[in-house]
């Protein structure tokens, strides 16, 4: 076995000790041979790209079929290998994954707007069958972004734009924060090279100057925590350049003007510890009013969980703190991929029992998109649905519905049930009557009033913010011949 293959296999065995080493080695050698006469734009052997993709998938701790498919992901497209041959050599599952990725590659993202969105939609639909295809595609995109400097300026811009508009939001939607951040900053340097460079220098400088504040925060906290014998670790948290840049643009401020807090993460084994740690932090440092959010009891749609708070040190420095368990940390960094891991010591692939449930939102989301009319409409809804900020609205019975920020009672009605949405005539929020275009806020209790023969009207399309509600309303109006 080659040294590269051996290293990869060792890393794979850390989380999946029972994998079949022969299958892995076979995929490795097969791909190496298939691509042997090909070179990348960098002049390197093409096979380097295949191993890079597989290494990322191992980093995500994905199962053996996914890793093998990662090694083989370009053989159908770039070599004479056929699907039948792959199936014969590696079985139906791996062949199907590779074919899924190949299908995505064959979609040509040409235009900057509509055609791109159209293709993206096809891609989502085609791959909804198996989320692992999307994960391989994301790993593929990551390596392509890392090696973008060998391409023409025009290609660089196009790929970077595509990455920032479509792939990074997708990674975020899947809860893969680390990947999303990496993709964003890689794209940023090609989209706005000058701004990227300037910001990098400034951030490096300020990080150095803040070192002192962080050390003193850490020391104070450690003094308090040592007697409790609590297990924990504190990690510094670098913000991505792209997120800082977006904040500057949003608030129309310079880097110096945005008072960006330092980020710290505290990781501890249990949920009880998380709350205990929060208590200690708040008793020792002054929390900034309104900064506390409990994403442990109310997780985000993408499964993210943590306690968030911002405190002020005695010297007036702001520190943003996230407190979470190890498991929450893995989910936050690797998102959906974290749920596709092998369970150590188990024979089976160890798929999460509740994964189906957890993936439901993805499937639903894709279903709603199928009803949409034009690519433009699709990209609009994609932007809204991928929006980072969410609100959590309660039904009178206490059920929580996550919705994008800006959502209205009509969106809520459709989120509860299509029938409720269709027959909606009014809404009460926190026991007060509101208009249908009222902007819901997290924690609102929303009650929908319905009337039996009531029907949607055209004006509703202006009110709703979610793809689901819009597609249902449009579908109805189209059927009645009210809209084209
Ligand atoms: Mn590739």
Coordinates of C-alpha atoms and ligand atoms in Angstrom, one line a residue:
X1 CA 0.0 0.0 0.0
X2 CA 1.3 3.5 -0.8
X3 CA 2.2 5.7 2.1
X4 CA -0.6 8.1 1.2
X5 CA -3.2 5.4 1.2
X6 CA -1.9 4.0 4.5
X7 CA -2.2 7.4 6.2
X8 CA -5.7 7.9 5.0
X9 CA -6.7 4.5 6.1
X10 CA -5.3 5.1 9.5
X11 CA -7.3 8.2 9.9
X12 CA -10.4 6.4 8.7
X13 CA -9.9 3.7 11.2
X14 CA -9.8 6.1 14.1
X15 CA -13.6 6.5 13.9
X16 CA -14.4 3.4 11.8
X17 CA -12.2 0.6 13.1
X18 CA -14.1 -2.1 11.3
X19 CA -13.8 -0.8 7.7
X20 CA -12.7 -3.1 5.0
X21 CA -9.2 -2.0 4.2
X22 CA -9.2 -3.9 0.9
X23 CA -12.2 -2.0 -0.5
X24 CA -10.5 1.3 0.4
X25 CA -7.2 0.3 -1.2
X26 CA -9.0 -0.9 -4.3
X27 CA -10.8 2.4 -4.7
X28 CA -7.5 4.2 -4.1
X29 CA -5.6 2.3 -6.7
X30 CA -8.5 2.2 -9.2
X31 CA -8.8 6.0 -9.2
X32 CA -5.0 6.5 -9.3
X33 CA -4.8 4.3 -12.4
X34 CA -7.9 5.8 -14.1
X35 CA -6.5 9.3 -13.8
X36 CA -2.9 8.5 -14.4
X37 CA -2.5 10.5 -17.7
X38 CA -4.4 13.5 -16.5
X39 CA -3.1 16.7 -15.0
X40 CA -4.7 19.5 -13.0
X41 CA -4.4 23.2 -14.1
X42 CA -1.6 23.4 -11.5
X43 CA 0.4 20.8 -13.5
X44 CA 0.0 18.3 -10.6
X45 CA -1.3 14.8 -11.1
X46 CA -5.1 14.8 -11.3
X47 CA -5.2 12.1 -8.6
X48 CA -4.1 14.6 -6.0
X49 CA -7.5 16.2 -6.3
X50 CA -9.2 12.8 -5.7
X51 CA -7.2 12.1 -2.5
X52 CA -7.8 15.7 -1.3
X53 CA -11.6 15.2 -1.6
X54 CA -11.4 11.9 0.2
X55 CA -9.3 13.4 3.0
X56 CA -11.9 16.1 3.6
X57 CA -14.6 13.4 3.7
X58 CA -12.5 11.5 6.3
X59 CA -12.2 14.7 8.2
X60 CA -16.0 14.9 8.2
X61 CA -15.8 11.3 9.6
X62 CA -18.1 9.9 6.9
X63 CA -18.6 6.3 6.1
X64 CA -16.4 4.1 3.9
X65 CA -18.8 4.1 0.8
X66 CA -18.7 8.0 0.9
X67 CA -14.9 8.0 1.2
X68 CA -14.5 5.5 -1.7
X69 CA -16.9 7.5 -3.8
X70 CA -14.8 10.6 -3.0
X71 CA -11.7 8.9 -4.4
X72 CA -13.7 7.8 -7.5
X73 CA -15.9 10.9 -7.9
X74 CA -14.4 12.0 -11.2
X75 CA -13.8 8.7 -12.9
X76 CA -17.1 8.6 -14.8
X77 CA -16.7 12.1 -16.0
X78 CA -13.1 12.2 -16.9
X79 CA -12.1 8.6 -17.8
X80 CA -13.6 5.8 -20.0
X81 CA -14.9 4.0 -16.8
X82 CA -18.7 3.2 -17.0
X83 CA -21.2 3.0 -14.2
X84 CA -21.6 -0.7 -14.8
X85 CA -17.9 -1.2 -14.3
X86 CA -18.0 0.7 -11.1
X87 CA -21.0 -1.3 -9.9
X88 CA -19.2 -4.6 -10.7
X89 CA -16.0 -3.5 -8.9
X90 CA -17.4 -1.6 -5.9
X91 CA -21.1 -2.4 -5.6
X92 CA -24.3 -0.6 -6.2
X93 CA -24.0 2.0 -3.3
X94 CA -20.6 3.5 -4.3
X95 CA -21.5 3.5 -8.0
X96 CA -24.7 5.3 -7.2
X97 CA -22.9 8.0 -5.2
X98 CA -20.3 8.5 -7.9
X99 CA -23.1 8.8 -10.5
X100 CA -24.8 11.3 -8.3
X101 CA -21.8 13.6 -8.2
X102 CA -21.2 13.2 -11.9
X103 CA -24.8 14.3 -12.6
X104 CA -24.1 17.5 -10.6
X105 CA -20.9 18.2 -12.5
X106 CA -22.7 17.9 -15.8
X107 CA -24.9 20.8 -14.9
X108 CA -23.4 23.9 -16.4
X109 CA -23.5 26.9 -14.2
X110 CA -23.1 29.5 -16.9
X111 CA -25.2 32.6 -16.1
X112 CA -24.9 34.6 -12.9
X113 CA -28.5 34.4 -12.1
X114 CA -31.4 32.5 -13.6
X115 CA -29.6 29.6 -15.3
X116 CA -27.5 29.1 -12.3
X117 CA -30.5 28.9 -10.0
X118 CA -32.2 26.6 -12.4
X119 CA -29.3 24.2 -12.4
X120 CA -29.0 24.5 -8.7
X121 CA -32.6 23.5 -8.3
X122 CA -32.1 20.4 -10.5
X123 CA -29.0 19.6 -8.5
X124 CA -30.9 19.7 -5.3
X125 CA -33.7 17.6 -6.6
X126 CA -31.4 15.1 -8.2
X127 CA -29.5 14.6 -5.0
X128 CA -32.2 14.7 -2.4
X129 CA -32.1 11.0 -2.6
X130 CA -28.8 10.8 -0.8
X131 CA -27.3 13.7 1.2
X132 CA -23.9 12.1 0.9
X133 CA -23.7 13.1 -2.8
X134 CA -24.1 16.7 -1.7
X135 CA -21.3 16.2 0.9
X136 CA -18.9 14.8 -1.7
X137 CA -19.8 17.8 -4.0
X138 CA -19.0 20.2 -1.2
X139 CA -15.6 18.5 -0.5
X140 CA -14.9 18.7 -4.3
X141 CA -15.8 22.4 -4.3
X142 CA -13.6 23.1 -1.3
X143 CA -10.5 21.6 -3.0
X144 CA -11.3 23.4 -6.3
X145 CA -11.5 26.7 -4.4
X146 CA -8.2 26.0 -2.7
X147 CA -6.5 25.5 -6.1
X148 CA -8.3 28.4 -7.9
X149 CA -5.2 30.4 -8.3
X150 CA -4.2 28.3 -11.3
X151 CA -7.3 29.3 -13.3
X152 CA -8.0 32.4 -15.4
X153 CA -9.3 35.5 -13.7
X154 CA -12.6 35.1 -15.3
X155 CA -13.0 31.5 -14.1
X156 CA -11.9 32.5 -10.6
X157 CA -14.5 35.1 -10.4
X158 CA -17.3 32.8 -11.6
X159 CA -16.4 30.0 -9.3
X160 CA -16.0 32.3 -6.3
X161 CA -19.3 33.9 -7.0
X162 CA -21.0 30.5 -7.3
X163 CA -19.4 29.4 -4.1
X164 CA -20.5 32.5 -2.1
X165 CA -24.1 32.4 -3.6
X166 CA -24.8 28.8 -3.6
X167 CA -22.3 26.4 -2.0
X168 CA -21.5 28.3 1.2
X169 CA -25.2 28.9 2.1
X170 CA -25.8 25.3 1.4
X171 CA -23.0 24.2 3.8
X172 CA -24.5 26.6 6.3
X173 CA -28.0 25.1 5.8
X174 CA -26.5 21.7 6.5
X175 CA -25.0 23.1 9.6
X176 CA -21.4 22.7 8.4
X177 CA -20.1 25.8 9.9
X178 CA -16.4 25.1 9.5
X179 CA -16.8 24.3 5.8
X180 CA -19.0 27.3 5.2
X181 CA -16.4 29.6 6.8
X182 CA -13.6 28.1 4.7
X183 CA -15.6 28.4 1.5
X184 CA -16.5 32.0 2.2
X185 CA -13.0 33.2 2.9
X186 CA -11.6 31.4 -0.1
X187 CA -14.2 33.0 -2.3
X188 CA -13.8 36.4 -0.7
X189 CA -10.2 36.7 -1.8
X190 CA -11.2 36.3 -5.5
X191 CA -14.4 38.4 -5.3
X192 CA -12.9 41.5 -3.6
X193 CA -9.1 40.9 -3.6
X194 CA -8.2 44.4 -2.3
X195 CA -10.7 44.4 0.5
X196 CA -9.7 40.9 1.5
X197 CA -6.1 41.9 1.8
X198 CA -6.8 45.0 3.7
X199 CA -9.1 43.3 6.1
X200 CA -6.6 40.4 6.7
X201 CA -3.9 42.8 7.8
X202 CA -6.3 44.6 10.2
X203 CA -7.7 41.5 11.7
X204 CA -4.2 40.1 12.3
X205 CA -3.2 43.2 14.1
X206 CA -6.2 43.4 16.3
X207 CA -6.0 39.7 17.2
X208 CA -2.5 40.3 18.5
X209 CA -3.6 43.3 20.6
X210 CA -6.5 41.4 22.1
X211 CA -4.4 38.5 23.2
X212 CA -4.0 40.2 26.6
X213 CA -7.7 40.6 27.3
X214 CA -8.4 37.0 26.4
X215 CA -5.6 35.7 28.7
X216 CA -6.9 37.7 31.6
X217 CA -10.5 36.5 31.0
X218 CA -9.3 32.9 30.9
X219 CA -7.3 33.3 34.1
X220 CA -10.2 34.7 36.0
X221 CA -12.5 32.0 34.8
X222 CA -10.0 29.3 35.6
X223 CA -9.6 30.5 39.1
X224 CA -13.4 30.1 39.6
X225 CA -13.6 26.8 37.9
X226 CA -10.7 24.9 39.3
X227 CA -12.4 24.3 42.7
X228 CA -15.5 22.9 41.0
X229 CA -13.5 20.1 39.3
X230 CA -15.6 20.6 36.2
X231 CA -14.2 19.3 33.0
X232 CA -14.0 22.0 30.3
X233 CA -11.8 23.5 27.6
X234 CA -11.7 27.1 26.3
X235 CA -11.1 27.8 22.7
X236 CA -10.5 31.1 21.0
X237 CA -12.8 31.7 18.1
X238 CA -11.7 33.6 15.0
X239 CA -14.4 35.3 13.0
X240 CA -14.3 34.8 9.3
X241 CA -13.1 37.8 7.2
X242 CA -16.2 37.5 5.0
X243 CA -18.6 37.7 8.0
X244 CA -16.7 40.8 9.2
X245 CA -16.9 42.3 5.7
X246 CA -20.6 41.6 5.5
X247 CA -21.2 43.3 8.8
X248 CA -19.3 46.4 7.7
X249 CA -21.4 46.6 4.6
X250 CA -24.6 46.0 6.4
X251 CA -24.0 48.7 8.9
X252 CA -22.1 50.9 6.5
X253 CA -19.2 51.2 8.8
X254 CA -15.4 50.9 8.7
X255 CA -13.6 48.1 10.4
X256 CA -12.6 50.5 13.2
X257 CA -16.2 51.5 13.7
X258 CA -17.7 48.1 14.2
X259 CA -17.2 47.1 17.7
X260 CA -16.7 43.5 17.1
X261 CA -16.5 41.4 20.2
X262 CA -13.9 38.7 20.7
X263 CA -15.1 35.2 20.4
X264 CA -14.6 32.4 22.9
X265 CA -16.0 29.0 23.1
X266 CA -16.3 26.8 26.2
X267 CA -16.7 23.1 25.7
X268 CA -17.8 20.7 28.5
X269 CA -19.1 17.1 28.6
X270 CA -22.7 17.6 29.8
X271 CA -25.7 20.0 29.3
X272 CA -25.9 20.5 33.1
X273 CA -22.3 21.7 33.0
X274 CA -23.2 24.2 30.3
X275 CA -25.8 25.9 32.5
X276 CA -23.5 25.7 35.5
X277 CA -20.7 27.4 33.5
X278 CA -23.1 30.0 32.3
X279 CA -24.0 30.8 35.9
X280 CA -20.3 31.2 36.8
X281 CA -19.6 33.4 33.8
X282 CA -22.5 35.7 34.6
X283 CA -21.7 35.9 38.3
X284 CA -18.1 36.9 37.5
X285 CA -18.6 39.2 34.5
X286 CA -21.3 41.6 33.5
X287 CA -23.5 40.2 30.7
X288 CA -24.6 42.6 28.0
X289 CA -28.3 43.1 28.2
X290 CA -30.3 41.1 25.7
X291 CA -27.2 39.1 24.6
X292 CA -28.2 35.8 26.1
X293 CA -29.8 33.2 23.8
X294 CA -30.5 29.6 24.7
X295 CA -30.1 27.5 21.6
X296 CA -29.8 24.4 23.8
X297 CA -33.5 24.3 24.7
X298 CA -34.5 25.8 21.3
X299 CA -32.1 24.5 18.7
X300 CA -31.8 26.2 15.3
X301 CA -33.3 24.5 12.2
X302 CA -29.9 23.2 11.2
X303 CA -29.6 21.4 14.5
X304 CA -27.2 23.9 16.0
X305 CA -27.2 24.0 19.8
X306 CA -25.2 26.3 22.3
X307 CA -25.7 28.9 24.9
X308 CA -24.8 32.4 23.7
X309 CA -23.9 35.3 25.9
X310 CA -21.8 38.5 25.6
X311 CA -20.0 39.8 28.7
X312 CA -18.0 42.9 29.4
X313 CA -14.6 42.6 31.1
X314 CA -13.5 45.1 33.8
X315 CA -11.4 46.8 31.1
X316 CA -14.5 47.3 28.9
X317 CA -13.7 44.6 26.4
X318 CA -16.6 42.7 25.0
X319 CA -16.4 38.9 24.8
X320 CA -18.9 36.8 23.0
X321 CA -19.1 33.4 24.6
X322 CA -20.6 30.2 23.3
X323 CA -21.0 27.3 25.7
X324 CA -21.8 23.8 24.4
X325 CA -21.1 20.1 24.9
X326 CA -18.6 18.1 22.8
X327 CA -21.5 16.6 20.8
X328 CA -23.0 20.0 20.1
X329 CA -19.5 21.2 19.1
X330 CA -19.2 18.4 16.5
X331 CA -22.7 19.2 15.2
X332 CA -21.8 22.9 15.0
X333 CA -18.6 22.2 13.1
X334 CA -19.6 19.4 10.9
X335 CA -23.4 19.7 10.8
X336 CA -25.2 17.0 9.0
X337 CA -22.0 15.1 8.3
X338 CA -21.7 14.6 12.0
X339 CA -24.8 12.5 11.9
X340 CA -23.5 10.3 9.2
X341 CA -20.6 9.0 11.2
X342 CA -19.7 5.5 12.1
X343 CA -20.4 4.6 15.6
X344 CA -17.0 3.5 17.0
X345 CA -17.0 -0.2 17.5
X346 CA -20.2 -0.9 15.7
X347 CA -20.4 -3.2 12.7
X348 CA -23.0 -1.2 10.9
X349 CA -22.5 2.1 9.2
X350 CA -24.0 3.6 12.4
X351 CA -26.5 6.0 10.7
X352 CA -28.3 8.1 13.3
X353 CA -31.7 6.6 14.0
X354 CA -33.3 10.0 14.0
X355 CA -31.5 11.1 10.9
X356 CA -34.5 10.6 8.8
X357 CA -36.5 12.9 11.0
X358 CA -33.7 15.4 11.1
X359 CA -33.4 15.5 7.4
X360 CA -37.1 16.0 6.9
X361 CA -36.8 19.7 6.7
X362 CA -34.4 19.3 3.8
X363 CA -36.7 17.1 1.9
X364 CA -39.7 19.3 2.6
X365 CA -37.7 22.3 1.5
X366 CA -36.9 20.6 -1.8
X367 CA -40.5 19.6 -2.3
X368 CA -41.7 23.2 -1.9
X369 CA -39.1 24.3 -4.4
X370 CA -40.5 22.0 -7.0
X371 CA -43.7 24.0 -7.1
X372 CA -42.0 27.3 -7.9
X373 CA -42.5 28.8 -11.3
X374 CA -39.3 30.6 -12.5
X375 CA -35.7 30.3 -11.7
X376 CA -35.8 33.9 -10.4
X377 CA -38.5 33.0 -8.0
X378 CA -36.4 30.1 -6.9
X379 CA -33.3 32.1 -6.2
X380 CA -35.4 34.6 -4.3
X381 CA -36.8 31.9 -2.1
X382 CA -33.4 30.3 -1.8
X383 CA -32.0 33.6 -0.5
X384 CA -34.8 33.9 2.1
X385 CA -34.8 30.3 3.2
X386 CA -31.1 30.2 3.5
X387 CA -31.2 33.5 5.5
X388 CA -29.1 33.0 8.7
X389 CA -31.6 34.6 11.0
X390 CA -34.6 32.7 12.2
X391 CA -37.5 33.4 14.5
X392 CA -39.2 30.8 16.6
X393 CA -43.0 31.1 16.8
X394 CA -45.2 29.1 19.2
X395 CA -48.6 27.6 18.5
X396 CA -51.2 28.1 21.2
X397 CA -50.5 24.5 22.1
X398 CA -46.8 25.3 22.7
X399 CA -45.3 23.8 19.6
X400 CA -42.4 25.7 18.1
X401 CA -42.2 26.5 14.4
X402 CA -38.9 27.9 13.1
X403 CA -39.4 30.5 10.4
X404 CA -37.1 32.9 8.5
X405 CA -36.8 36.4 10.0
X406 CA -39.5 38.7 8.6
X407 CA -42.1 35.9 8.3
X408 CA -45.7 36.8 8.8
X409 CA -48.8 35.0 10.3
X410 CA -49.6 33.7 6.8
X411 CA -46.2 32.0 6.6
X412 CA -46.9 30.6 10.1
X413 CA -50.3 29.4 9.0
X414 CA -48.9 27.4 6.1
X415 CA -46.1 26.1 8.3
X416 CA -48.7 24.7 10.7
X417 CA -50.8 23.1 7.9
X418 CA -51.6 23.8 4.3
X419 CA -55.4 23.7 5.0
X420 CA -55.0 26.3 7.8
X421 CA -53.0 28.5 5.5
X422 CA -55.6 28.2 2.7
X423 CA -58.5 29.2 5.0
X424 CA -56.7 31.8 7.0
X425 CA -58.8 35.0 7.6
X426 CA -56.9 36.6 10.5
X427 CA -54.4 36.1 13.3
X428 CA -53.9 36.8 16.9
X429 CA -50.4 37.3 18.2
X430 CA -50.0 37.2 22.0
X431 CA -53.8 37.5 22.2
X432 CA -54.0 40.6 20.1
X433 CA -55.5 40.8 16.6
X434 CA -52.8 41.6 14.0
X435 CA -52.8 42.2 10.3
X436 CA -51.7 39.3 8.1
X437 CA -48.5 41.1 7.1
X438 CA -47.5 41.6 10.8
X439 CA -43.8 40.7 11.3
X440 CA -43.4 37.9 13.7
X441 CA -40.8 38.0 16.5
X442 CA -39.2 35.1 18.3
X443 CA -41.3 33.9 21.2
X444 CA -44.6 35.2 19.7
X445 CA -47.6 33.0 20.3
X446 CA -49.6 33.0 17.1
X447 CA -53.1 31.8 16.7
X448 CA -54.6 31.5 13.2
X449 CA -58.3 32.3 12.6
X450 CA -59.9 30.3 9.8
X451 CA -63.2 30.4 7.9
X452 CA -64.4 27.4 6.0
X453 CA -64.9 28.7 2.5
X454 CA -62.3 31.3 2.6
X455 CA -59.6 31.3 -0.2
X456 CA -56.2 32.8 -0.9
X457 CA -56.0 36.0 -2.9
X458 CA -53.3 37.5 -5.1
X459 CA -52.3 40.0 -2.4
X460 CA -51.0 37.2 -0.3
X461 CA -48.0 36.6 -2.6
X462 CA -46.8 40.1 -1.5
X463 CA -47.1 39.1 2.2
X464 CA -45.5 35.7 2.5
X465 CA -41.7 35.2 3.0
X466 CA -41.4 31.4 2.9
X467 CA -41.1 29.3 -0.2
X468 CA -43.6 26.9 1.2
X469 CA -46.4 29.4 1.6
X470 CA -45.7 31.1 -1.7
X471 CA -45.7 27.9 -3.7
X472 CA -49.0 26.7 -2.1
X473 CA -50.7 30.1 -2.8
X474 CA -49.3 30.3 -6.3
X475 CA -50.4 26.8 -7.1
X476 CA -53.9 27.6 -6.0
X477 CA -54.1 30.9 -7.9
X478 CA -52.7 29.3 -11.0
X479 CA -55.3 26.5 -10.9
X480 CA -58.0 29.2 -10.7
X481 CA -56.4 31.0 -13.6
X482 CA -55.8 34.1 -11.4
X483 CA -52.1 34.2 -12.1
X484 CA -50.1 32.8 -15.0
Ligands
LIG1 MN1 -13.7 16.9 -8.8

